Amino acid sequence: MLMDHNTDSALQFVHSARPALAHDDVAELLAARWGISGELVDAGGDRDQNLFVTAAEGPSFFVKVGQPGEDPGVLDMQLAALRHVAQHDPGIGVPEVISTADGDPMYALPADGGGEHRLRVFRFVPGRPVSRHERTPALMRDVGARLARLDRALRGFFHPHALHRLLWDVREAPAIRACAFDIPDAGMRDRVLGILDDFSADVLPRLAGLRSQVIHGDVTADNTLAAGDPPAVTGFIDFGDVVQAPLVQELAVAMADTPYGLDAPWEAACQVAAGFDERLPLEDEELSLLWDLALARVALTAAVLASRAAGRAEGTGSMAGIVGECRRQLEAFDAVGRAGAFAALRRTLRLPEPVAAGPCGASAQPTEALRRQRDERLMPGLALFYPEAPLHAVRGEGVWMIDAGGGRHLDCYNNVPHVGHCHPHVVNAVARQTAALNTNTRYLYDSVTEYAERLAGKMPGELGVALFVNSGSEANDLAWRMAAAYTGRRGALVTAGAYHGCTAATAALSPSDAPEGDIPEHVRMVVPPAGLTGRPRGGEPAAAAIAALDAGGFGTAAVMVDSTFASDGILDAPEGYMADLFAQVRDAGGLCIADEVQAGFGRLGKFWGFEAHGVVPDIVTLGKPAGNGYPLAAVVTTPEVMAAFAQRRDYFSTFGGNPVACTAGLAVLDVIEREDLCRRAATVGSYLRQRLAELGRRHAAIADVRGSGLFLGVELSRPRDDGAPATEETAAVALALRRDGVLVGIEGPGANVLKIRPPLVFREEHADRFVAALDRAVAAAM
Ligand code: PMP
């Protein structure tokens, strides 16, 4: 669009003179045309002659006299924009357009040298310019917030003359370049030319892809008014630069021009941005351009004013003074620098960690420094994956994790981002509900009952009531209490390598986490399914475990089983294993708890893992994938078990089942259904398992491939050492994979089973990539 115009039209007001009508003539016109009388006082201005009209009761009107060359269409557009704002959000505080007695918003007065001066009259907006207040962080945020409100009001406005070219528009940088040669100081001149040239080359081409609307275009510390104690913004004046432009240009101008003269202008600019972003959230690309746009605005101001100072007699002194201010502003911005500017923006707007290669261009904190800080501030030795090469993750996207340097890693491990990292349906649902309300289950709201109903609809038999908590551990803890309450017993059965959580009660149910032999008396370990090579399985037959609990006076309250046997080594249970175990526990009067924290929500190619085992539990616990990363876990049981628990206890969890968590849960179910992820887990999982089995035939170290759906285990052993668990080699394979851009976990009592558990949006092409990387890693490590 801009290309169609010639350069001269943007520059035509650089050297043109402001009109200087005699006050008496203007007063006469005001009285005749508007019926307004009062004393006139000069109000300065850039291209219009501006006058205050002080009526008897104080200054109450403002008159603008245009240069003869002004395009009446543009003036009409400015007045239309003001009327639009006043109509759509009267509280913003913009000059009210006062029409003549004949109802015209402008009056055309023939000019001496030909053409016409267009006179416009406005009601005075209360308040003093922000430049004359102490510009506190709170006031600067208020400037941003009110500006966002102005731009929201302008969103629906359009006028063909909004597309006009304008001197102060940063997009005119290529044309304004010529003015920079009038900057007397060589260093400053070079800096300004450098900024304008970089801007023209790197930023201008990106602006065309941004959201665009009519903006004020000149929100400076003099054009923004404030009043009160503490001061708050009362409105904006001077709509002479209204133009259709990228929305972010509006904010960038305000960030450049409202902190003028402050010692730390970029800090203040960030407060303006924060206020704006709270009301009108910025997009990533917009955020990434704020610094360049603000810098270009300061450079452009310096160039235009220097050119005026050089070429126009009147006002030379003050213009030169403003050039000096521009220099101080540029120096202050340069002292912060690009990286410092984005770091400040990130702190103030609480933006996510940047990707170094991403649009913000700022580098993330160096990984080593971050690691040292983590060691100092968190638990000493708190485990990190890949201690030799920790992954500094900053973004997630489907099956990908992106590190601080922009590297992409195929995530074959994470079962929490179940429907894909940052799935937009879940992200939007969580963001909107967070913005609407978050509270607790002591109040009525529909998402918690809707979610309970959706879960019940997916469960077999009587499993129809739920309680919500925040983690798998809490869910198992609660399930255990329910079983104890229902049966009146205190003894539990778990598999020998089980993990069920980190609370006191569930840690007791987790032999995989217990120091050797440190299993409490009320817990008995049963033998897990066969499958693991090279290690004794541990545990005892269920009948012996039940007898031991009886003998110890505990009785059998429940068996708790992870349907994937994950920490046991990801085992394929033979048909009847689970049914037999459940039958024996029920015969002994105990309840059967399916821990679906890993297996649930379609991962195994059936909606619930227990379905694959042909059993119906009494209690089901859910966690990890339920909220796709938002903390959400649940216990689903029968009305009878729930009634027994309810009789003995009141129950409340502050965050459990909050509206945001339940909305996340509902959105996850939506995606699983809409994208048919349960079926995909079955088909992609069996493809991957078959490809891994093929790989196993080529590598003697691959002792076994197990699991179903998208939960697979690859066991590595030492063929030359009687098939002993290849513990160190497994760690080496996982590290080699990480260096090859593929993330997996390690599982099993011998830490020799690669755990493959990707988001369910994993496709065949991802499986191929994984298998090729594993092929290389095993060949190198074994
Ligand atoms: N049960 C199983 C089977 C698990 O794998 C886990 C987590 N690894 C838990 C329970 C505990 O879940 P959380 O970490 O959310 O407390």
PDB file of C-alpha atoms and ligand atoms in Angstrom, residues 471-473 476 499-501 562 595 597-598 624, ligand 1:
ATOM      1  CA  SER A 471      -1.845 -35.939  41.841  1.00  0.00           C
ATOM      2  CA  GLY A 472      -1.655 -39.664  41.319  1.00  0.00           C
ATOM      3  CA  SER A 473      -0.230 -40.058  44.803  1.00  0.00           C
ATOM      4  CA  ASN A 476      -3.983 -43.618  45.505  1.00  0.00           C
ATOM      5  CA  TYR A 499       5.232 -47.626  42.641  1.00  0.00           C
ATOM      6  CA  HIS A 500       2.035 -45.935  43.791  1.00  0.00           C
ATOM      7  CA  GLY A 501       3.067 -42.534  45.088  1.00  0.00           C
ATOM      8  CA  ASP A 562      -0.730 -50.542  38.031  1.00  0.00           C
ATOM      9  CA  ASP A 595      -3.968 -47.656  39.477  1.00  0.00           C
ATOM     10  CA  VAL A 597      -2.295 -43.173  36.668  1.00  0.00           C
ATOM     11  CA  GLN A 598      -0.070 -44.343  33.814  1.00  0.00           C
ATOM     12  CA  LYS A 624      -0.853 -37.831  35.068  1.00  0.00           C
TER      13      LYS A 624
HETATM   14  N1  PMP B   1       0.897 -44.460  40.325  1.00  0.00           N
HETATM   15  C1  PMP B   1       1.669 -44.754  39.280  1.00  0.00           C
HETATM   16  C2  PMP B   1       1.470 -46.037  38.552  1.00  0.00           C
HETATM   17  C3  PMP B   1       2.636 -43.850  38.856  1.00  0.00           C
HETATM   18  O1  PMP B   1       3.413 -44.130  37.822  1.00  0.00           O
HETATM   19  C4  PMP B   1       2.779 -42.629  39.557  1.00  0.00           C
HETATM   20  C5  PMP B   1       3.800 -41.584  39.121  1.00  0.00           C
HETATM   21  N2  PMP B   1       4.934 -42.073  38.572  1.00  0.00           N
HETATM   22  C6  PMP B   1       1.952 -42.374  40.653  1.00  0.00           C
HETATM   23  C7  PMP B   1       1.008 -43.302  40.997  1.00  0.00           C
HETATM   24  C8  PMP B   1       2.084 -41.099  41.448  1.00  0.00           C
HETATM   25  O2  PMP B   1       1.595 -40.013  40.716  1.00  0.00           O
HETATM   26  P1  PMP B   1       2.053 -38.504  41.066  1.00  0.00           P
HETATM   27  O3  PMP B   1       3.500 -38.396  40.737  1.00  0.00           O
HETATM   28  O4  PMP B   1       1.178 -37.675  40.186  1.00  0.00           O
HETATM   29  O5  PMP B   1       1.771 -38.285  42.512  1.00  0.00           O
END
